[in-house]
GROMACS .gro file of C-alpha atoms in nm:
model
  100
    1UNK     CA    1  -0.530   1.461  -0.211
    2UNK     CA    2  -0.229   1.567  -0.013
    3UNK     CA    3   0.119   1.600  -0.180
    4UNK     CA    4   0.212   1.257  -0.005
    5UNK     CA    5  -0.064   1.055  -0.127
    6UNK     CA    6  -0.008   1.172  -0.437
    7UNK     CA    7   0.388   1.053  -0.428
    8UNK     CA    8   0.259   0.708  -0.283
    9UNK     CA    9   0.056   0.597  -0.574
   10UNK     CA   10   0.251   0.471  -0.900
   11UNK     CA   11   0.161   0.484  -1.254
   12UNK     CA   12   0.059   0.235  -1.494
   13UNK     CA   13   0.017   0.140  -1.826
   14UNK     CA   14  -0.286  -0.040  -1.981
   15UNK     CA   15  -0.367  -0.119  -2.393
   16UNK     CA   16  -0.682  -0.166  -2.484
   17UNK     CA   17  -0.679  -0.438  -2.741
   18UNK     CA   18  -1.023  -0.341  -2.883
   19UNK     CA   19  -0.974  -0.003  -2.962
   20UNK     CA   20  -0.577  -0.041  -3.054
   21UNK     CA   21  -0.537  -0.002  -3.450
   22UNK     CA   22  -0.149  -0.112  -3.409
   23UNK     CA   23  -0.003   0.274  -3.544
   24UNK     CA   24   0.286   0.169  -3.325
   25UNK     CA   25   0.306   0.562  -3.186
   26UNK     CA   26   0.332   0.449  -2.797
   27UNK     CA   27   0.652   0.219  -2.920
   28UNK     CA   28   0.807   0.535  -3.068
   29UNK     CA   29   0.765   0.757  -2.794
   30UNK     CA   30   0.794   0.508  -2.512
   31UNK     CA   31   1.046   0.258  -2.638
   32UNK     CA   32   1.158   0.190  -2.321
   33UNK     CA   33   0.825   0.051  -2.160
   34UNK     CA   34   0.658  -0.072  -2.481
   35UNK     CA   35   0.758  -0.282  -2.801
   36UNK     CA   36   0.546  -0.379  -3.079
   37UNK     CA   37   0.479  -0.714  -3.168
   38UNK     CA   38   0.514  -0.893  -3.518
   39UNK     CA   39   0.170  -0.767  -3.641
   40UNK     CA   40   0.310  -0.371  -3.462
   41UNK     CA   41   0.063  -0.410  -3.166
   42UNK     CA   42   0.199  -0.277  -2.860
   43UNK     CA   43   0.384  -0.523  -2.585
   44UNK     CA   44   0.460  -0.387  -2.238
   45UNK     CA   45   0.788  -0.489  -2.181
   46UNK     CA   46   0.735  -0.339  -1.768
   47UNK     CA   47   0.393  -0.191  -1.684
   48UNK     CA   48   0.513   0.036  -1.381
   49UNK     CA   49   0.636   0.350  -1.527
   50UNK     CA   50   0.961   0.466  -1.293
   51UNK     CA   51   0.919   0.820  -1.201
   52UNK     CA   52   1.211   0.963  -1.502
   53UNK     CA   53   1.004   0.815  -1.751
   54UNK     CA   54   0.653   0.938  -1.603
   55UNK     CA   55   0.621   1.255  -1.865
   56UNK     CA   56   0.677   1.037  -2.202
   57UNK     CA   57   0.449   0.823  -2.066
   58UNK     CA   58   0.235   1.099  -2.056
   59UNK     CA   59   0.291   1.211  -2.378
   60UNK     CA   60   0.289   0.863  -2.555
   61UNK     CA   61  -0.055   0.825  -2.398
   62UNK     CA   62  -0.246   1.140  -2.505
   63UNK     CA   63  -0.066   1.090  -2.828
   64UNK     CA   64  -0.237   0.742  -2.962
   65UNK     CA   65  -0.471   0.838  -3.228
   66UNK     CA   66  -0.759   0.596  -3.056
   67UNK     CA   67  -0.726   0.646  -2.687
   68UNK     CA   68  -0.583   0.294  -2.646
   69UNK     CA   69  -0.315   0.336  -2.400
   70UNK     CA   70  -0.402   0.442  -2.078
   71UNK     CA   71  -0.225   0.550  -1.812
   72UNK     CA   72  -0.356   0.414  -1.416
   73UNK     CA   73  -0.292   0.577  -1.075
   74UNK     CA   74  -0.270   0.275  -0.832
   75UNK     CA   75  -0.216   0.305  -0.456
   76UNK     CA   76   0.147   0.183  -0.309
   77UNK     CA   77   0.131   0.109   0.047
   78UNK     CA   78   0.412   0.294   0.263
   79UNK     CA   79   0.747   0.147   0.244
   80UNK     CA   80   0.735  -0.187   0.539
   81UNK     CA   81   0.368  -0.188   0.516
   82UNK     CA   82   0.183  -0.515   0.336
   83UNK     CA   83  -0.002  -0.457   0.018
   84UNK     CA   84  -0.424  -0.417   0.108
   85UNK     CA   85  -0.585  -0.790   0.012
   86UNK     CA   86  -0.938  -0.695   0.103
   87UNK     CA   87  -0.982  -0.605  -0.251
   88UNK     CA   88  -1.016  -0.972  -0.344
   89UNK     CA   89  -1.061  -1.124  -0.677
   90UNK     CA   90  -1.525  -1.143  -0.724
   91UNK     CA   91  -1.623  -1.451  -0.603
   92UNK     CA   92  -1.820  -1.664  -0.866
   93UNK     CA   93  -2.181  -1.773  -0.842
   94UNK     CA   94  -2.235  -2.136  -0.759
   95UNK     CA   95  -2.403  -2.313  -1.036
   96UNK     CA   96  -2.678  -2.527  -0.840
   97UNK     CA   97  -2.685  -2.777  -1.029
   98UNK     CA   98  -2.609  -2.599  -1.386
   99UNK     CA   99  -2.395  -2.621  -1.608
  100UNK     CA  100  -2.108  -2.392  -1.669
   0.00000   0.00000   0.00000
């Protein structure tokens, strides 16, 4: 991956609910992306994590004590360029006749 492609894909935060114990370490680190909720389970207040904030990110993620944040690389497209749709949604099976 070429220095370029690297700078054109953004970062990303994910919880995953089933593994996330609610130590509230991601809302300490990373107050300005995630909060904690009334039970202190994380809520992403912004999922895109702006470039300045891209190392505490970092560092809030490798910090949770059960792997649940995660931090995603997804593609941007080049500035005047659509986003890709071809990656559409999985189309569901029809039912013939069952129900559902």
């Amino acid at each position: 991956m070429t220095r370029s492609q690297a700078e054109a894909q953004a970062h990303v935060l994910a919880v995953d609910f089933a593994a996330c114990d609610g130590h509230g370490l991601c809302a300490e680190l990373l107050p300005e992306l995630v909060g904690l909720d009334e039970w202190g389970y994380p809520v992403l207040h912004n999922r895109t994590v702006p470039p300045d904030l891209l190392l505490h990110a970092r560092r809030a993620v490798a910090a949770c004590p059960v792997m649940a944040l995660r931090l995603n690389r997804v593609p941007t497209p080049p500035p005047g360029q659509p986003p890709n749709r071809t990656a559409a949604a999985p189309r569901r099976a029809a039912s013939h006749g069952q129900p559902g």
